[in-house]
Amino acid sequence: MDVISLARELGKAIQADERYTKYLAAREANDKDVELQKLIGDFNLGRMQLNQEMSKKEDKDNDKINELNASIRKLYGQIMTNPSMSEFNDAKVEMDRMLDQINNIITQSANGADPATCEAEHQCTGSCASCGGCH
């Protein structure tokens, strides 16, 4: 079997993994959560309004900027504490962790490590030049 065929098999295995199915279910729940979608829409609108106000070269209204900032922070808090968003974030963390482990094995193998024994978890070497990212 060639490398691309094996990658496709890995893709199938990823999609069969419980972490993937939880991630998809949480993402779908987010999309269907009307309250959450309204909060996200309001948040994005507030950010646009804030950017417009801050971009003004003249007649910047600092009170309005402060008010928009406070509104955005409040909306962000509501979004992040929404049960659908919390579940999605938890599922995404687990999914990202799995993908990082897979990527670490592939990267280490491509650099000559033994695929059967190389570390799945990110190991910090102290050199950011060779880093795949901190966790």
CSV table of N, CA and C in Angstrom, one decimal:
chain,number,residue,atom,x,y,z
A,1,MET,N,0.9,-1.2,0.0
A,1,MET,CA,0.0,0.0,0.0
A,1,MET,C,0.9,1.2,0.0
A,2,ASP,N,0.6,2.2,-0.8
A,2,ASP,CA,1.4,3.4,-0.9
A,2,ASP,C,1.0,4.4,0.2
A,3,VAL,N,1.9,5.4,0.4
A,3,VAL,CA,1.7,6.3,1.5
A,3,VAL,C,0.4,7.1,1.5
A,4,ILE,N,0.0,7.5,0.3
A,4,ILE,CA,-1.3,8.2,0.2
A,4,ILE,C,-2.5,7.3,0.5
A,5,SER,N,-2.4,6.1,0.1
A,5,SER,CA,-3.5,5.1,0.5
A,5,SER,C,-3.5,5.0,2.0
A,6,LEU,N,-2.4,4.9,2.6
A,6,LEU,CA,-2.3,4.8,4.1
A,6,LEU,C,-2.8,6.0,4.8
A,7,ALA,N,-2.6,7.2,4.2
A,7,ALA,CA,-3.1,8.4,4.8
A,7,ALA,C,-4.6,8.4,4.7
A,8,ARG,N,-5.2,7.9,3.6
A,8,ARG,CA,-6.6,7.8,3.5
A,8,ARG,C,-7.2,6.9,4.5
A,9,GLU,N,-6.5,5.8,4.8
A,9,GLU,CA,-6.9,4.8,5.8
A,9,GLU,C,-6.9,5.5,7.2
A,10,LEU,N,-5.8,6.3,7.4
A,10,LEU,CA,-5.7,7.1,8.7
A,10,LEU,C,-6.9,8.0,8.8
A,11,GLY,N,-7.3,8.7,7.7
A,11,GLY,CA,-8.4,9.6,7.7
A,11,GLY,C,-9.7,8.9,8.1
A,12,LYS,N,-9.9,7.6,7.6
A,12,LYS,CA,-11.1,6.8,7.9
A,12,LYS,C,-11.0,6.5,9.4
A,13,ALA,N,-9.8,6.1,9.9
A,13,ALA,CA,-9.7,5.8,11.3
A,13,ALA,C,-10.0,7.0,12.2
A,14,ILE,N,-9.6,8.2,11.8
A,14,ILE,CA,-9.9,9.4,12.5
A,14,ILE,C,-11.4,9.6,12.6
A,15,GLN,N,-12.0,9.5,11.4
A,15,GLN,CA,-13.5,9.7,11.4
A,15,GLN,C,-14.3,8.6,12.2
A,16,ALA,N,-13.7,7.5,12.5
A,16,ALA,CA,-14.3,6.5,13.2
A,16,ALA,C,-14.0,6.6,14.7
A,17,ASP,N,-13.1,7.5,15.1
A,17,ASP,CA,-12.8,7.7,16.5
A,17,ASP,C,-13.9,8.5,17.2
A,18,GLU,N,-14.0,8.1,18.5
A,18,GLU,CA,-15.1,8.7,19.4
A,18,GLU,C,-14.9,10.2,19.5
A,19,ARG,N,-13.6,10.7,19.5
A,19,ARG,CA,-13.4,12.1,19.7
A,19,ARG,C,-13.9,12.9,18.5
A,20,TYR,N,-13.7,12.3,17.3
A,20,TYR,CA,-14.2,12.9,16.1
A,20,TYR,C,-15.8,13.0,16.1
A,21,THR,N,-16.4,11.9,16.5
A,21,THR,CA,-17.9,11.9,16.5
A,21,THR,C,-18.4,12.9,17.5
A,22,LYS,N,-17.7,13.0,18.7
A,22,LYS,CA,-18.2,14.0,19.7
A,22,LYS,C,-18.0,15.4,19.2
A,23,TYR,N,-16.9,15.6,18.5
A,23,TYR,CA,-16.6,17.0,17.9
A,23,TYR,C,-17.7,17.3,16.9
A,24,LEU,N,-18.0,16.4,16.0
A,24,LEU,CA,-19.0,16.7,15.0
A,24,LEU,C,-20.4,17.0,15.6
A,25,ALA,N,-20.7,16.2,16.6
A,25,ALA,CA,-22.0,16.3,17.3
A,25,ALA,C,-22.1,17.7,18.0
A,26,ALA,N,-21.0,18.1,18.7
A,26,ALA,CA,-20.9,19.4,19.4
A,26,ALA,C,-21.0,20.5,18.4
A,27,ARG,N,-20.3,20.4,17.3
A,27,ARG,CA,-20.3,21.4,16.2
A,27,ARG,C,-21.8,21.6,15.7
A,28,GLU,N,-22.4,20.5,15.4
A,28,GLU,CA,-23.8,20.5,14.9
A,28,GLU,C,-24.7,21.2,16.0
A,29,ALA,N,-24.5,20.8,17.2
A,29,ALA,CA,-25.4,21.4,18.3
A,29,ALA,C,-25.2,22.9,18.4
A,30,ASN,N,-23.9,23.3,18.2
A,30,ASN,CA,-23.6,24.8,18.2
A,30,ASN,C,-24.4,25.4,17.1
A,31,ASP,N,-24.3,24.8,15.9
A,31,ASP,CA,-25.0,25.4,14.7
A,31,ASP,C,-26.5,25.5,14.9
A,32,LYS,N,-27.1,24.6,15.6
A,32,LYS,CA,-28.5,24.6,15.8
A,32,LYS,C,-29.0,25.3,17.1
A,33,ASP,N,-28.1,25.8,17.9
A,33,ASP,CA,-28.4,26.5,19.1
A,33,ASP,C,-28.7,28.0,18.7
A,34,VAL,N,-30.0,28.3,18.6
A,34,VAL,CA,-30.5,29.6,18.2
A,34,VAL,C,-30.0,30.7,19.1
A,35,GLU,N,-30.0,30.5,20.4
A,35,GLU,CA,-29.6,31.5,21.3
A,35,GLU,C,-28.1,31.8,21.1
A,36,LEU,N,-27.3,30.7,21.0
A,36,LEU,CA,-25.8,30.9,20.8
A,36,LEU,C,-25.6,31.6,19.5
A,37,GLN,N,-26.3,31.3,18.4
A,37,GLN,CA,-26.0,31.9,17.1
A,37,GLN,C,-26.4,33.4,17.2
A,38,LYS,N,-27.4,33.7,17.9
A,38,LYS,CA,-27.8,35.1,18.1
A,38,LYS,C,-26.7,35.9,18.9
A,39,LEU,N,-26.2,35.3,19.9
A,39,LEU,CA,-25.1,35.9,20.7
A,39,LEU,C,-23.8,36.1,19.8
A,40,ILE,N,-23.5,35.1,19.0
A,40,ILE,CA,-22.4,35.2,18.1
A,40,ILE,C,-22.6,36.3,17.1
A,41,GLY,N,-23.8,36.4,16.5
A,41,GLY,CA,-24.1,37.5,15.6
A,41,GLY,C,-24.0,38.8,16.2
A,42,ASP,N,-24.6,39.0,17.4
A,42,ASP,CA,-24.5,40.3,18.1
A,42,ASP,C,-23.0,40.6,18.5
A,43,PHE,N,-22.2,39.6,18.8
A,43,PHE,CA,-20.8,39.8,19.1
A,43,PHE,C,-20.1,40.3,17.9
A,44,ASN,N,-20.3,39.7,16.7
A,44,ASN,CA,-19.7,40.1,15.5
A,44,ASN,C,-20.1,41.5,15.1
A,45,LEU,N,-21.4,41.8,15.2
A,45,LEU,CA,-21.9,43.1,14.9
A,45,LEU,C,-21.2,44.2,15.8
A,46,GLY,N,-21.1,43.9,17.1
A,46,GLY,CA,-20.5,44.8,18.1
A,46,GLY,C,-19.0,45.0,17.7
A,47,ARG,N,-18.3,44.0,17.3
A,47,ARG,CA,-16.9,44.1,16.9
A,47,ARG,C,-16.8,45.0,15.7
A,48,MET,N,-17.7,44.8,14.7
A,48,MET,CA,-17.6,45.7,13.5
A,48,MET,C,-17.9,47.2,13.9
A,49,GLN,N,-18.9,47.4,14.8
A,49,GLN,CA,-19.2,48.7,15.2
A,49,GLN,C,-18.0,49.3,16.0
A,50,LEU,N,-17.3,48.5,16.8
A,50,LEU,CA,-16.2,49.0,17.6
A,50,LEU,C,-15.0,49.4,16.6
A,51,ASN,N,-14.8,48.5,15.6
A,51,ASN,CA,-13.7,48.8,14.7
A,51,ASN,C,-14.0,50.0,13.9
A,52,GLN,N,-15.3,50.2,13.5
A,52,GLN,CA,-15.6,51.5,12.8
A,52,GLN,C,-15.4,52.7,13.6
A,53,GLU,N,-15.8,52.6,14.9
A,53,GLU,CA,-15.6,53.8,15.8
A,53,GLU,C,-14.1,54.1,16.0
A,54,MET,N,-13.4,53.0,16.2
A,54,MET,CA,-11.9,53.2,16.5
A,54,MET,C,-11.2,53.6,15.3
A,55,SER,N,-11.7,53.4,14.1
A,55,SER,CA,-11.0,53.7,12.8
A,55,SER,C,-11.2,55.2,12.4
A,56,LYS,N,-12.1,55.8,13.1
A,56,LYS,CA,-12.4,57.2,12.8
A,56,LYS,C,-11.2,58.1,13.1
A,57,LYS,N,-10.8,58.9,12.1
A,57,LYS,CA,-9.7,59.8,12.3
A,57,LYS,C,-10.1,61.0,13.1
A,58,GLU,N,-11.4,61.4,12.9
A,58,GLU,CA,-11.9,62.6,13.6
A,58,GLU,C,-13.2,62.1,14.4
A,59,ASP,N,-13.5,62.9,15.4
A,59,ASP,CA,-14.8,62.7,16.1
A,59,ASP,C,-14.9,61.3,16.7
A,60,LYS,N,-13.8,60.7,17.2
A,60,LYS,CA,-13.9,59.5,17.9
A,60,LYS,C,-14.7,59.7,19.2
A,61,ASP,N,-15.6,58.8,19.5
A,61,ASP,CA,-16.4,58.9,20.7
A,61,ASP,C,-15.9,57.9,21.7
A,62,ASN,N,-15.1,58.3,22.6
A,62,ASN,CA,-14.5,57.4,23.6
A,62,ASN,C,-15.5,56.8,24.5
A,63,ASP,N,-16.6,57.5,24.8
A,63,ASP,CA,-17.7,56.9,25.6
A,63,ASP,C,-18.3,55.7,24.8
A,64,LYS,N,-18.5,55.9,23.5
A,64,LYS,CA,-19.1,54.9,22.7
A,64,LYS,C,-18.2,53.7,22.6
A,65,ILE,N,-16.9,54.0,22.4
A,65,ILE,CA,-15.9,52.9,22.4
A,65,ILE,C,-15.9,52.1,23.6
A,66,ASN,N,-15.9,52.7,24.8
A,66,ASN,CA,-16.0,52.0,26.1
A,66,ASN,C,-17.3,51.2,26.2
A,67,GLU,N,-18.4,51.8,25.8
A,67,GLU,CA,-19.6,51.1,25.8
A,67,GLU,C,-19.6,49.8,24.9
A,68,LEU,N,-19.1,50.0,23.7
A,68,LEU,CA,-19.0,48.8,22.8
A,68,LEU,C,-18.1,47.8,23.4
A,69,ASN,N,-17.0,48.2,23.9
A,69,ASN,CA,-16.0,47.2,24.5
A,69,ASN,C,-16.7,46.4,25.6
A,70,ALA,N,-17.4,47.1,26.5
A,70,ALA,CA,-18.1,46.5,27.6
A,70,ALA,C,-19.2,45.5,27.1
A,71,SER,N,-19.9,45.9,26.1
A,71,SER,CA,-20.9,45.1,25.5
A,71,SER,C,-20.3,43.8,24.8
A,72,ILE,N,-19.2,44.0,24.1
A,72,ILE,CA,-18.5,42.9,23.5
A,72,ILE,C,-18.0,41.9,24.6
A,73,ARG,N,-17.4,42.4,25.6
A,73,ARG,CA,-16.9,41.5,26.7
A,73,ARG,C,-18.0,40.7,27.3
A,74,LYS,N,-19.2,41.4,27.5
A,74,LYS,CA,-20.3,40.7,28.1
A,74,LYS,C,-20.8,39.6,27.2
A,75,LEU,N,-20.9,39.9,25.9
A,75,LEU,CA,-21.4,38.9,24.9
A,75,LEU,C,-20.4,37.8,24.9
A,76,TYR,N,-19.1,38.1,24.9
A,76,TYR,CA,-18.1,37.0,24.8
A,76,TYR,C,-18.3,36.1,26.0
A,77,GLY,N,-18.5,36.6,27.2
A,77,GLY,CA,-18.7,35.8,28.4
A,77,GLY,C,-19.9,34.9,28.3
A,78,GLN,N,-21.0,35.5,27.7
A,78,GLN,CA,-22.2,34.7,27.5
A,78,GLN,C,-22.0,33.6,26.5
A,79,ILE,N,-21.2,33.9,25.4
A,79,ILE,CA,-20.9,32.9,24.4
A,79,ILE,C,-20.1,31.7,25.0
A,80,MET,N,-19.1,32.1,25.8
A,80,MET,CA,-18.2,31.1,26.3
A,80,MET,C,-18.8,30.2,27.4
A,81,THR,N,-19.8,30.8,28.1
A,81,THR,CA,-20.5,30.0,29.1
A,81,THR,C,-21.7,29.3,28.7
A,82,ASN,N,-22.1,29.5,27.4
A,82,ASN,CA,-23.2,28.8,26.8
A,82,ASN,C,-22.9,27.3,26.8
A,83,PRO,N,-23.8,26.4,27.3
A,83,PRO,CA,-23.5,25.0,27.3
A,83,PRO,C,-23.1,24.3,26.0
A,84,SER,N,-23.7,24.8,24.9
A,84,SER,CA,-23.3,24.2,23.6
A,84,SER,C,-21.9,24.6,23.3
A,85,MET,N,-21.5,25.8,23.6
A,85,MET,CA,-20.1,26.3,23.3
A,85,MET,C,-19.1,25.6,24.2
A,86,SER,N,-19.5,25.4,25.4
A,86,SER,CA,-18.6,24.7,26.4
A,86,SER,C,-18.3,23.3,25.9
A,87,GLU,N,-19.4,22.6,25.5
A,87,GLU,CA,-19.2,21.2,25.0
A,87,GLU,C,-18.4,21.2,23.7
A,88,PHE,N,-18.7,22.2,22.9
A,88,PHE,CA,-17.9,22.2,21.6
A,88,PHE,C,-16.4,22.5,21.9
A,89,ASN,N,-16.1,23.4,22.8
A,89,ASN,CA,-14.7,23.7,23.1
A,89,ASN,C,-14.0,22.5,23.7
A,90,ASP,N,-14.7,21.8,24.6
A,90,ASP,CA,-14.1,20.5,25.2
A,90,ASP,C,-13.8,19.5,24.1
A,91,ALA,N,-14.8,19.3,23.2
A,91,ALA,CA,-14.6,18.3,22.1
A,91,ALA,C,-13.5,18.8,21.2
A,92,LYS,N,-13.4,20.0,20.9
A,92,LYS,CA,-12.4,20.5,20.0
A,92,LYS,C,-11.0,20.4,20.6
A,93,VAL,N,-10.9,20.6,21.9
A,93,VAL,CA,-9.6,20.4,22.6
A,93,VAL,C,-9.2,18.9,22.4
A,94,GLU,N,-10.1,18.0,22.7
A,94,GLU,CA,-9.8,16.6,22.5
A,94,GLU,C,-9.4,16.2,21.1
A,95,MET,N,-10.1,16.7,20.1
A,95,MET,CA,-9.9,16.5,18.7
A,95,MET,C,-8.5,17.0,18.4
A,96,ASP,N,-8.2,18.3,18.8
A,96,ASP,CA,-6.9,18.9,18.5
A,96,ASP,C,-5.8,18.1,19.1
A,97,ARG,N,-6.0,17.6,20.3
A,97,ARG,CA,-5.0,16.8,21.0
A,97,ARG,C,-4.7,15.5,20.2
A,98,MET,N,-5.7,14.9,19.7
A,98,MET,CA,-5.5,13.7,18.9
A,98,MET,C,-4.7,14.0,17.7
A,99,LEU,N,-5.1,15.0,17.0
A,99,LEU,CA,-4.4,15.4,15.7
A,99,LEU,C,-3.0,15.8,16.0
A,100,ASP,N,-2.7,16.5,17.1
A,100,ASP,CA,-1.4,16.8,17.5
A,100,ASP,C,-0.5,15.6,17.7
A,101,GLN,N,-1.1,14.6,18.4
A,101,GLN,CA,-0.4,13.3,18.6
A,101,GLN,C,-0.1,12.6,17.3
A,102,ILE,N,-1.0,12.6,16.4
A,102,ILE,CA,-0.8,12.0,15.1
A,102,ILE,C,0.3,12.8,14.3
A,103,ASN,N,0.2,14.1,14.3
A,103,ASN,CA,1.2,14.9,13.6
A,103,ASN,C,2.6,14.7,14.2
A,104,ASN,N,2.7,14.6,15.5
A,104,ASN,CA,4.0,14.4,16.2
A,104,ASN,C,4.6,13.1,15.7
A,105,ILE,N,3.8,12.0,15.7
A,105,ILE,CA,4.3,10.7,15.2
A,105,ILE,C,4.8,10.8,13.8
A,106,ILE,N,4.0,11.4,12.9
A,106,ILE,CA,4.3,11.5,11.5
A,106,ILE,C,5.6,12.4,11.3
A,107,THR,N,5.7,13.5,12.0
A,107,THR,CA,6.8,14.4,11.9
A,107,THR,C,8.1,13.7,12.4
A,108,GLN,N,8.0,13.1,13.6
A,108,GLN,CA,9.2,12.4,14.1
A,108,GLN,C,9.6,11.3,13.2
A,109,SER,N,8.7,10.5,12.6
A,109,SER,CA,9.0,9.5,11.7
A,109,SER,C,9.7,10.0,10.4
A,110,ALA,N,9.2,11.1,9.9
A,110,ALA,CA,9.8,11.7,8.8
A,110,ALA,C,11.2,12.2,9.0
A,111,ASN,N,11.5,12.5,10.3
A,111,ASN,CA,12.8,12.9,10.7
A,111,ASN,C,13.7,11.8,11.2
A,112,GLY,N,13.2,10.5,10.9
A,112,GLY,CA,14.1,9.4,11.2
A,112,GLY,C,13.8,8.6,12.4
A,113,ALA,N,12.9,9.0,13.3
A,113,ALA,CA,12.5,8.3,14.5
A,113,ALA,C,11.8,7.0,14.1
A,114,ASP,N,11.9,6.0,15.0
A,114,ASP,CA,11.2,4.8,14.9
A,114,ASP,C,9.7,5.0,15.1
A,115,PRO,N,8.9,4.8,14.1
A,115,PRO,CA,7.4,5.0,14.2
A,115,PRO,C,6.8,4.2,15.4
A,116,ALA,N,7.4,3.1,15.7
A,116,ALA,CA,6.8,2.2,16.7
A,116,ALA,C,7.1,2.7,18.1
A,117,THR,N,8.1,3.5,18.3
A,117,THR,CA,8.5,3.9,19.6
A,117,THR,C,8.6,5.5,19.8
A,118,CYS,N,8.4,6.2,18.7
A,118,CYS,CA,8.5,7.7,18.9
A,118,CYS,C,7.4,8.2,19.8
A,119,GLU,N,7.6,9.3,20.4
A,119,GLU,CA,6.6,9.9,21.4
A,119,GLU,C,5.4,10.5,20.6
A,120,ALA,N,4.2,10.1,21.1
A,120,ALA,CA,3.0,10.7,20.5
A,120,ALA,C,2.8,12.1,21.0
A,121,GLU,N,3.2,12.4,22.3
A,121,GLU,CA,3.0,13.7,22.9
A,121,GLU,C,4.2,14.6,22.5
A,122,HIS,N,3.9,15.8,22.4
A,122,HIS,CA,4.9,16.8,22.1
A,122,HIS,C,6.0,16.9,23.2
A,123,GLN,N,7.2,16.8,22.8
A,123,GLN,CA,8.3,16.8,23.7
A,123,GLN,C,9.1,18.1,23.5
A,124,CYS,N,9.2,18.9,24.4
A,124,CYS,CA,9.9,20.2,24.3
A,124,CYS,C,11.4,20.0,24.3
A,125,THR,N,12.1,20.4,23.2
A,125,THR,CA,13.6,20.3,23.2
A,125,THR,C,14.2,21.6,23.7
A,126,GLY,N,13.5,22.6,23.9
A,126,GLY,CA,14.0,23.9,24.3
A,126,GLY,C,14.3,24.8,23.2
A,127,SER,N,14.3,24.3,22.0
A,127,SER,CA,14.6,25.1,20.8
A,127,SER,C,13.3,25.3,20.0
A,128,CYS,N,12.9,26.5,19.9
A,128,CYS,CA,11.6,26.8,19.2
A,128,CYS,C,11.8,26.7,17.7
A,129,ALA,N,13.0,26.6,17.2
A,129,ALA,CA,13.3,26.4,15.8
A,129,ALA,C,12.8,25.1,15.2
A,130,SER,N,12.8,24.1,16.1
A,130,SER,CA,12.3,22.8,15.6
A,130,SER,C,11.0,22.4,16.2
A,131,CYS,N,10.3,23.4,16.7
A,131,CYS,CA,9.1,23.1,17.5
A,131,CYS,C,7.8,23.0,16.6
A,132,GLY,N,7.0,22.1,17.0
A,132,GLY,CA,5.7,21.9,16.4
A,132,GLY,C,4.6,22.7,17.1
A,133,GLY,N,5.0,23.4,18.2
A,133,GLY,CA,4.0,24.2,18.9
A,133,GLY,C,3.8,23.7,20.3
A,134,CYS,N,3.7,24.6,21.2
A,134,CYS,CA,3.5,24.3,22.6
A,134,CYS,C,2.0,24.0,22.9
A,135,HIS,N,1.8,23.2,24.0
A,135,HIS,CA,0.4,22.8,24.3
A,135,HIS,C,0.1,23.4,25.6
